[in-house]
Amino acid sequence: MPSAFSGLSMRARLLVTLGLSLVMVAASALLGLWQTQRLADTAESLYADRLIPLSLLRDMARDLGPQGLGQLLSPATSTGAPLTERDTQRLGSHLRRQWQDYLSTRFVATETAMAERVQLQLETLLKGVDTVDQASAEQLRALNQQRLALMKLIDDLATLQLSQARLDTERSHEATGDAARLGVLLVMVTAGLCGAMIWTIWYRYDEERRASHDARERLQRMYQALSQTNQLIVRREADLDLGPSAEQVLFDGLCRICVETGHARVATVVLVEGASFVRTAAFGNVARWMPGMPPRWSLDTTFSQSSMSTRAILAGTHQVSNRALQDPTISKPGSPVIPPGIEAMAAFPLRRGGEVVGALSLLAGEPDFFDDTVIGLFNEMAGDLSFALDNLSRERERAQALSTAREASDELRCLIQAMPVHMVLTRLPDGLVLEINDAMCQRYGITRDEVIGRRLMDLGVGMLPPYRGRYYELLRDHKDVVGLPARAATRDGRVLASRVHARRLRYHGQDCVIGCSVDLDDPKDTGPALDAVINGAARHERGDERGNERGDERGNERANERGGGRRAQSPGESPHADSQS
């Protein structure tokens, strides 16, 4: 259909139609004016070229008749008084003037020959009239015969004028009829063109309205597909399903969304398994729309050469064929027959860990279905699914790392509890107690429940302030504190003299201190116990950091310092004790 009005608003189209209608009406008016002018010209020509010459001929016939020259040349037939010489001269002059006036009118070809004859006979007659006084009776009769012959010619001219006037009138009627028919035709053409323009505008408007409605529905389906894809991914993450079926739930859901939102008749997910390609998920009537498609194929098969999924996986980019029935790369000999109703095909790669692991394959029932907008939609959906697969891998690695860290944390807690010396794990720099063994609790007269998450000084126990200050100075400059003499208060008011051993380390991503104190009268050696607990904390920290690194997409830098071996310690003193032990 005409597309001249495409892109114009309805108001602009109506204005164009109105302008063209006015142009056609103006043309019709100009035609009517021209027709009227022609009628006026015809009437004027009829008057000037036919009626005036006829009147002049009649006047000449009257002057040549019995009331004019007939009285002079045929007195026997005259009924009036005889003409005088002056009357004769006046009649001759009048006849010459009338004839000159007649000669100034428009002639036709026949009229010209007759006028020449009249001209000759009139001159001859008027010359004879000038000498009529000296003419004999015989000459008078000859002049009278010339007068009668001249009157006959003038009557013939008058008859010719009447016939020519009738012919001109008929021609004028024909011209008027032609002009009227032309005017009617122009009006009809104007009405037809205006109707055609109005119909075209309405057709284009209705077509654009339907196209706009289809575009809105298509856009709504696209948003619906994106929304359902995101909901599918969010529900999977909310369910905390990390089992082996989590990927299958995503694949099945994506295929279902593609078909239910009207973007495909059939949707499948194909994954790479070694040297083979496996159809892992599908939604739609596969038996009808994909007859002959094997559930598994290898790269060297005929089907692999025509498979859009295989090409997308190998190329790493989307593959599109909007005219699948005419595509020679798909309709190869030996390939499955494409059934009627499948017009377009496309495949979009799926990635995991940056590597292509499969493809989303779509079969549509409309030719040229996969335009730039639809391709962008499915690229985004495939990207969302790839992100969900990566996130699933990260969550599994994180869960494994957290499980390892939890086991290490339980091991560390049991190790601290099993130590026979007084031992506590605190956080720097605020001194909150993270773990404490029963030996330390009994020493200070407190319970484990009341001290976890609090500072020892808040309970009125631990090192006295002067010793605590020195203790923190050493920890600020050294990693280890070894054998620091200190005095500590208990809940019942006793002051104990002891030596403090401590080391700074990372625990659950925090700067911490694990330390122990031995009373001066206690012969136990704290070295082996402290080393055992520190090594356990180091193993816990390594597992904890691995979990954090896998959970972060960008990756976290591992701690440079681990609670492994000992460093250089402070001269004659040691590093790592609780600020309140």
XYZ file of C-alpha atoms in Angstrom:
581
model
C 0.000 0.000 0.000
C 1.092 3.633 -0.427
C 3.487 4.744 2.208
C 3.697 8.446 1.340
C 1.995 9.363 4.598
C 4.176 7.154 6.788
C 5.776 9.059 9.607
C 3.190 11.904 9.528
C 0.786 12.511 12.361
C -2.932 12.203 11.801
C -3.291 15.981 11.949
C -0.620 16.453 9.293
C -2.251 13.859 7.079
C -5.639 15.551 7.334
C -4.048 18.899 6.515
C -2.395 17.399 3.454
C -5.698 15.895 2.361
C -7.477 19.212 2.889
C -4.797 21.053 0.929
C -5.038 18.643 -1.990
C -8.828 18.895 -1.919
C -8.613 22.686 -2.031
C -6.206 22.452 -4.964
C -8.640 20.220 -6.853
C -11.566 22.515 -6.018
C -9.558 25.515 -7.208
C -8.781 23.632 -10.434
C -12.500 22.934 -10.888
C -13.274 26.624 -10.297
C -10.650 27.694 -12.842
C -12.126 25.248 -15.344
C -15.575 26.737 -14.745
C -14.186 30.245 -15.197
C -12.474 29.219 -18.406
C -15.707 27.627 -19.629
C -17.653 30.810 -18.828
C -15.074 32.907 -20.662
C -15.348 30.646 -23.665
C -19.129 31.060 -23.660
C -18.735 34.833 -23.463
C -16.216 34.782 -26.319
C -18.546 32.623 -28.385
C -21.471 34.988 -27.782
C -19.339 37.977 -28.629
C -18.067 36.311 -31.791
C -21.590 35.379 -32.831
C -22.712 38.967 -32.375
C -19.715 40.642 -33.997
C -19.089 38.166 -36.833
C -22.608 37.084 -37.685
C -25.354 39.344 -36.349
C -23.696 42.653 -37.295
C -22.798 41.506 -40.869
C -26.356 40.171 -41.290
C -27.758 43.532 -40.166
C -25.468 45.363 -42.633
C -26.538 43.091 -45.477
C -30.186 43.678 -44.663
C -29.643 47.448 -44.655
C -27.916 47.174 -48.042
C -30.793 45.063 -49.361
C -33.233 47.713 -48.182
C -31.258 50.517 -49.849
C -31.130 48.510 -53.079
C -34.822 47.649 -52.938
C -37.923 49.459 -54.200
C -37.650 52.047 -51.418
C -34.065 52.882 -52.409
C -32.329 52.649 -55.751
C -35.361 50.818 -57.103
C -37.226 54.164 -57.239
C -34.480 55.532 -59.485
C -33.862 52.563 -61.731
C -37.426 51.201 -61.938
C -39.918 54.048 -61.611
C -42.736 51.855 -62.863
C -42.526 49.597 -59.834
C -41.751 52.362 -57.357
C -44.513 53.474 -55.008
C -42.719 56.506 -53.559
C -41.722 59.906 -54.800
C -38.935 60.015 -57.383
C -35.424 60.366 -55.968
C -33.528 63.555 -56.396
C -29.877 63.701 -57.380
C -28.931 64.417 -53.764
C -30.860 61.377 -52.568
C -29.078 59.267 -55.137
C -25.669 60.448 -53.954
C -26.646 59.855 -50.356
C -27.762 56.278 -51.095
C -24.511 55.553 -52.974
C -22.395 56.848 -50.116
C -24.436 54.894 -47.599
C -24.102 51.687 -49.612
C -20.309 52.095 -49.892
C -19.994 52.751 -46.122
C -22.145 49.753 -45.251
C -20.121 47.544 -47.552
C -16.842 48.699 -46.018
C -18.226 47.949 -42.577
C -19.196 44.482 -43.775
C -15.737 43.890 -45.226
C -14.207 44.598 -41.788
C -15.967 41.590 -40.243
C -14.592 38.044 -40.062
C -15.088 35.990 -43.213
C -15.188 32.298 -43.846
C -13.707 30.794 -47.044
C -17.041 30.587 -48.935
C -18.005 34.076 -47.879
C -14.792 35.586 -49.288
C -15.508 34.437 -52.874
C -19.070 35.737 -52.726
C -17.898 39.060 -51.271
C -15.521 39.553 -54.183
C -18.407 39.129 -56.632
C -20.583 41.527 -54.630
C -17.714 44.007 -54.509
C -17.347 43.979 -58.307
C -21.055 44.263 -59.043
C -21.597 46.966 -56.409
C -18.850 49.173 -57.901
C -20.269 48.702 -61.384
C -23.816 49.512 -60.204
C -22.786 52.631 -58.290
C -20.825 53.951 -61.309
C -23.922 53.507 -63.480
C -26.073 55.249 -60.866
C -23.758 58.267 -60.940
C -24.597 58.770 -64.687
C -28.238 57.703 -64.508
C -29.433 61.167 -65.669
C -27.843 60.640 -69.088
C -28.770 56.939 -69.378
C -31.269 55.747 -71.921
C -34.179 53.497 -71.161
C -32.139 50.491 -72.260
C -29.300 51.427 -69.930
C -31.747 51.903 -67.078
C -33.069 48.416 -67.594
C -29.489 47.061 -67.601
C -28.714 48.910 -64.365
C -31.905 47.603 -62.812
C -30.900 44.038 -63.769
C -27.541 44.606 -62.107
C -29.385 45.880 -58.997
C -31.544 42.786 -58.876
C -28.530 40.503 -59.368
C -26.696 42.346 -56.608
C -29.655 41.968 -54.285
C -29.637 38.246 -55.034
C -25.975 38.020 -54.060
C -26.631 40.006 -50.885
C -29.506 37.671 -50.018
C -27.153 34.728 -50.571
C -24.619 36.351 -48.263
C -27.329 36.894 -45.659
C -28.359 33.261 -45.993
C -24.697 32.235 -45.608
C -24.440 34.365 -42.488
C -27.479 32.686 -41.008
C -26.165 29.216 -41.798
C -22.737 30.132 -40.397
C -24.369 31.574 -37.266
C -26.273 28.299 -36.866
C -23.034 26.334 -37.346
C -21.184 28.531 -34.831
C -24.025 28.072 -32.369
C -23.856 24.293 -32.742
C -20.101 24.373 -32.277
C -20.553 26.561 -29.214
C -23.060 24.049 -27.835
C -20.587 21.236 -28.444
C -17.764 23.185 -26.796
C -20.022 24.035 -23.884
C -20.995 20.384 -23.533
C -17.344 19.321 -23.674
C -16.424 21.900 -21.067
C -19.309 20.794 -18.862
C -18.310 17.149 -19.195
C -14.700 18.106 -18.439
C -15.872 19.993 -15.360
C -17.934 17.027 -14.198
C -14.976 14.739 -14.886
C -12.669 17.023 -12.919
C -15.112 17.093 -10.027
C -15.359 13.308 -10.133
C -11.592 13.018 -10.295
C -11.312 15.421 -7.367
C -13.827 13.413 -5.372
C -12.072 10.181 -6.338
C -8.638 11.472 -5.392
C -9.901 12.870 -2.113
C -11.652 9.587 -1.376
C -8.530 7.639 -2.302
C -6.392 9.855 -0.075
C -8.837 9.571 2.802
C -8.977 5.796 2.362
C -5.187 5.615 2.122
C -4.795 7.712 5.263
C -7.301 5.618 7.132
C -5.720 2.382 5.880
C -2.267 3.551 6.896
C -3.594 4.735 10.253
C -5.303 1.407 10.873
C -2.193 -0.458 9.722
C 0.058 1.616 11.963
C -2.379 1.221 14.842
C -2.290 -2.563 14.443
C 1.500 -2.481 14.078
C 1.769 -0.329 17.198
C -0.516 -2.714 19.071
C 1.541 -5.694 17.913
C 4.750 -3.883 18.895
C 3.342 -3.149 22.358
C 2.276 -6.767 22.788
C 5.669 -7.939 21.581
C 7.443 -5.567 23.931
C 5.206 -6.738 26.762
C 6.081 -10.353 25.974
C 9.757 -9.425 25.976
C 9.478 -7.746 29.378
C 7.468 -10.720 30.594
C 10.166 -13.122 29.390
C 12.916 -11.096 31.070
C 10.904 -10.769 34.272
C 10.123 -14.494 34.419
C 13.770 -15.338 33.720
C 14.904 -13.112 36.580
C 12.218 -14.573 38.842
C 13.389 -18.073 37.918
C 16.958 -17.195 38.900
C 15.908 -15.412 42.099
C 13.666 -18.310 43.175
C 16.511 -20.748 42.643
C 18.794 -18.592 44.781
C 16.090 -18.099 47.424
C 15.497 -21.841 47.657
C 19.230 -22.333 48.358
C 19.119 -25.372 46.113
C 22.749 -26.319 45.450
C 22.064 -29.915 44.518
C 22.863 -31.525 41.157
C 19.331 -30.764 39.892
C 19.692 -26.992 40.272
C 20.981 -26.540 36.692
C 18.183 -28.675 35.294
C 15.601 -26.478 37.024
C 17.124 -23.423 35.342
C 17.276 -25.067 31.901
C 13.699 -26.370 32.067
C 12.393 -23.040 33.308
C 14.148 -21.048 30.576
C 12.758 -23.300 27.811
C 9.267 -23.028 29.271
C 9.469 -19.217 29.447
C 10.565 -18.940 25.800
C 7.581 -20.974 24.582
C 4.906 -19.650 26.948
C 5.731 -15.999 26.165
C 5.250 -16.668 22.435
C 8.882 -16.364 21.364
C 9.243 -19.919 20.070
C 7.297 -23.027 19.159
C 10.026 -25.178 20.667
C 12.944 -24.235 22.933
C 15.792 -26.561 23.864
C 19.028 -26.402 25.832
C 21.983 -28.327 24.431
C 25.082 -28.942 26.580
C 28.561 -30.138 25.725
C 29.532 -33.444 27.287
C 33.024 -34.360 26.229
C 33.009 -34.804 22.452
C 29.203 -35.004 22.274
C 26.301 -32.580 22.330
C 23.327 -33.543 24.516
C 19.797 -32.144 24.502
C 19.393 -31.540 28.227
C 16.074 -29.667 28.357
C 13.190 -28.988 25.963
C 9.742 -27.434 26.009
C 7.094 -27.591 23.284
C 5.937 -30.292 20.886
C 9.374 -31.658 20.049
C 8.006 -34.659 18.134
C 6.052 -32.381 15.783
C 8.395 -29.449 15.290
C 11.740 -31.269 15.574
C 11.220 -34.672 13.922
C 14.389 -36.675 13.584
C 16.416 -34.628 16.067
C 18.601 -37.024 18.077
C 18.958 -36.570 21.849
C 22.749 -36.854 21.497
C 25.105 -36.312 18.591
C 28.780 -35.861 17.902
C 30.622 -33.308 15.830
C 31.220 -35.607 12.848
C 27.514 -36.383 12.221
C 25.410 -34.849 9.446
C 23.012 -33.386 11.984
C 25.876 -31.551 13.668
C 26.688 -29.766 10.394
C 23.169 -28.282 10.205
C 22.530 -27.811 13.928
C 22.217 -24.178 15.010
C 23.117 -25.172 18.579
C 26.358 -26.825 17.474
C 27.336 -23.783 15.418
C 26.564 -21.409 18.312
C 28.641 -23.507 20.728
C 31.605 -23.731 18.351
C 31.488 -20.071 17.288
C 30.718 -18.673 20.742
C 28.206 -16.201 19.246
C 24.499 -16.333 18.433
C 23.434 -17.976 15.169
C 20.272 -16.809 13.365
C 18.395 -17.985 10.266
C 15.222 -16.001 9.619
C 14.413 -18.029 6.467
C 15.191 -21.525 7.610
C 13.401 -23.272 4.724
C 15.576 -21.419 2.200
C 18.818 -21.665 4.193
C 21.180 -24.129 2.463
C 23.328 -24.427 5.603
C 20.371 -25.952 7.473
C 18.564 -27.914 4.753
C 21.495 -30.175 3.927
C 21.109 -33.667 2.482
C 20.689 -36.141 5.296
C 19.567 -33.488 7.790
C 16.156 -33.737 9.493
C 13.319 -32.252 7.460
C 12.095 -28.866 8.686
C 8.303 -29.213 9.065
C 5.861 -26.588 7.776
C 5.259 -24.000 10.459
C 8.932 -23.496 11.324
C 10.152 -20.368 9.563
C 13.045 -19.071 11.670
C 15.706 -20.597 13.918
C 18.265 -19.200 16.333
C 20.734 -20.402 18.956
C 22.453 -18.444 21.723
C 25.568 -19.668 23.570
C 25.535 -20.364 27.307
C 28.718 -19.814 29.307
C 30.012 -21.017 32.630
C 33.221 -19.718 34.058
C 33.854 -17.828 30.830
C 33.702 -20.993 28.715
C 30.882 -21.952 26.332
C 29.156 -24.995 27.838
C 25.959 -25.133 25.769
C 23.371 -23.224 23.779
C 19.732 -22.162 23.944
C 18.010 -23.168 20.675
C 14.725 -21.622 19.483
C 12.338 -22.465 16.610
C 9.874 -19.706 15.634
C 6.828 -19.832 13.387
C 7.243 -16.397 11.770
C 9.709 -15.482 9.031
C 12.171 -12.728 9.952
C 11.178 -13.185 13.594
C 14.638 -12.710 15.055
C 15.242 -9.005 14.506
C 17.771 -6.936 16.431
C 15.381 -6.400 19.341
C 14.564 -10.102 19.771
C 18.216 -11.068 19.350
C 19.141 -8.571 22.056
C 16.453 -10.046 24.319
C 17.734 -13.598 24.021
C 21.342 -12.525 24.330
C 20.369 -10.914 27.623
C 18.391 -13.976 28.751
C 21.302 -16.260 27.850
C 23.629 -13.899 29.712
C 21.366 -13.992 32.772
C 21.342 -17.783 32.711
C 25.129 -17.856 32.312
C 25.442 -15.559 35.308
C 23.109 -17.843 37.288
C 25.285 -20.850 36.393
C 28.417 -18.988 37.488
C 26.703 -17.919 40.685
C 25.607 -21.495 41.329
C 29.225 -22.659 40.979
C 30.384 -19.904 43.321
C 27.709 -20.777 45.880
C 28.706 -24.422 45.817
C 32.370 -23.525 46.272
C 31.458 -21.104 49.035
C 29.299 -23.702 50.777
C 32.151 -26.186 50.582
C 34.603 -23.597 51.907
C 32.231 -22.618 54.715
C 31.800 -26.236 55.635
C 35.567 -26.634 55.752
C 35.902 -23.441 57.804
C 33.158 -24.572 60.172
C 34.907 -27.853 60.715
C 38.180 -26.006 61.322
C 36.418 -23.648 63.750
C 34.962 -26.559 65.689
C 38.394 -28.160 65.702
C 39.951 -24.948 67.044
C 37.293 -24.648 69.749
C 37.810 -28.221 70.850
C 41.568 -27.702 70.768
C 41.383 -24.631 73.015
C 39.102 -26.427 75.422
C 41.435 -29.408 75.546
C 44.462 -27.328 76.509
C 45.475 -27.723 80.206
C 46.741 -24.119 80.388
C 44.661 -20.934 80.712
C 43.816 -19.885 77.125
C 41.640 -17.206 75.502
C 41.029 -15.866 71.933
C 40.222 -12.151 71.751
C 39.634 -9.625 68.983
C 41.849 -6.636 68.306
C 41.730 -3.840 69.134
C 38.625 -3.876 71.392
C 39.480 -7.121 73.268
C 36.127 -8.884 72.842
C 36.383 -12.530 73.824
C 35.723 -14.906 70.907
C 36.693 -18.159 72.618
C 37.896 -19.152 76.112
C 38.598 -22.498 77.760
C 37.272 -23.741 81.047
C 40.695 -23.496 82.710
C 40.771 -19.725 82.110
C 37.180 -19.372 83.332
C 37.947 -21.248 86.544
C 41.049 -19.141 87.105
C 39.099 -15.917 87.028
C 35.904 -17.264 88.595
C 33.673 -16.571 85.584
C 31.531 -18.634 83.191
C 32.020 -19.034 79.480
C 28.510 -17.842 78.591
C 28.873 -14.532 80.414
C 32.235 -13.637 78.871
C 31.791 -14.620 75.199
C 31.264 -11.403 73.236
C 32.410 -9.196 76.126
C 35.720 -7.943 77.440
C 37.379 -9.432 80.509
C 37.810 -5.983 81.991
C 34.046 -5.477 81.818
C 33.741 -8.348 84.297
C 36.471 -6.885 86.543
C 39.022 -9.590 85.777
C 42.187 -9.845 83.699
C 45.524 -8.046 83.674
C 45.910 -4.966 85.745
C 46.053 -1.690 83.757
C 49.859 -1.091 83.868
C 50.577 -4.615 82.642
C 47.792 -4.416 80.058
C 49.306 -1.233 78.607
C 52.715 -2.833 78.255
C 51.094 -5.905 76.758
C 49.436 -3.893 73.979
C 52.587 -1.949 73.247
C 54.412 -5.214 72.601
C 51.580 -6.534 70.378
C 51.606 -3.299 68.386
C 55.304 -3.721 67.510
C 55.656 -7.518 67.451
C 53.649 -10.485 66.416
C 54.542 -12.615 69.427
C 54.683 -11.936 73.154
C 56.659 -14.556 75.094
C 56.819 -14.812 78.871
C 55.634 -11.313 79.737
C 55.499 -10.975 83.579
C 52.051 -9.705 84.564
C 49.594 -9.505 87.420
C 45.891 -10.284 86.935
C 42.818 -9.845 89.094
C 40.154 -12.476 89.689
C 36.492 -12.010 90.483
C 37.002 -12.852 94.167
C 39.644 -10.112 94.512
C 42.804 -12.139 94.355
C 45.792 -10.902 92.363
C 47.702 -13.599 90.513
C 51.285 -13.371 89.303
C 51.806 -15.020 85.923
C 53.670 -15.002 82.695
C 51.715 -14.236 79.499
C 52.319 -15.805 76.068
C 50.411 -14.478 73.000
C 50.387 -14.251 69.189
C 48.543 -12.053 66.698
C 46.657 -13.879 63.929
C 43.674 -13.676 61.554
C 40.513 -15.441 62.596
C 37.221 -15.215 60.639
C 38.752 -12.333 58.695
C 39.525 -10.332 61.836
C 42.734 -9.346 63.637
C 42.797 -11.431 66.807
C 45.101 -12.462 69.646
C 45.324 -15.951 71.067
C 47.080 -16.041 74.391
C 47.610 -18.028 77.537
C 48.882 -17.261 81.010
C 50.726 -19.495 83.442
C 50.944 -18.790 87.141
C 54.500 -18.378 88.361
C 54.125 -21.372 90.656
C 52.744 -23.545 87.800
C 55.473 -25.762 86.262
C 53.554 -26.298 82.943
C 55.282 -25.426 79.692
C 52.893 -23.312 77.575
C 54.940 -23.521 74.365
C 53.558 -26.779 72.903
C 49.970 -25.901 73.835
C 50.201 -22.441 72.293
C 51.775 -23.809 69.110
C 49.060 -26.443 68.753
C 46.245 -23.895 69.104
C 47.932 -21.394 66.766
C 48.398 -24.061 64.085
C 44.734 -24.996 64.394
C 43.741 -21.345 64.047
C 45.935 -21.078 60.958
C 44.185 -24.053 59.344
C 40.819 -22.507 60.143
C 41.887 -19.178 58.701
C 43.057 -20.756 55.450
C 39.696 -22.471 54.974
C 37.826 -19.288 55.879
C 39.784 -17.204 53.397
C 39.185 -19.710 50.591
C 35.458 -19.412 51.222
C 35.607 -15.623 51.108
C 37.635 -15.607 47.913
C 35.214 -17.907 46.090
C 32.198 -15.971 47.279
C 33.479 -12.679 45.871
C 33.250 -12.250 42.061
C 36.177 -9.959 41.911
C 38.228 -12.047 44.381
C 39.680 -10.901 47.671
C 43.353 -10.702 48.332
C 44.382 -13.253 50.894
C 45.783 -12.093 54.167
C 49.524 -11.712 54.067
C 49.913 -12.895 57.580
C 48.668 -16.269 58.736
C 48.903 -17.721 62.209
C 51.616 -20.200 61.160
C 55.136 -20.108 62.542
C 56.524 -17.582 64.959
C 58.333 -14.454 63.987
C 61.053 -12.566 65.728
C 59.730 -11.745 69.159
C 60.267 -8.825 71.453
C 63.592 -8.878 73.282
C 63.145 -11.045 76.354
C 59.342 -10.815 76.028
C 56.615 -12.327 73.968
C 53.727 -11.391 71.687
C 50.127 -12.439 71.900
C 48.015 -12.412 74.969
C 44.601 -11.231 75.833
C 44.490 -7.698 76.981
C 42.455 -8.831 79.929
C 44.044 -12.136 80.804
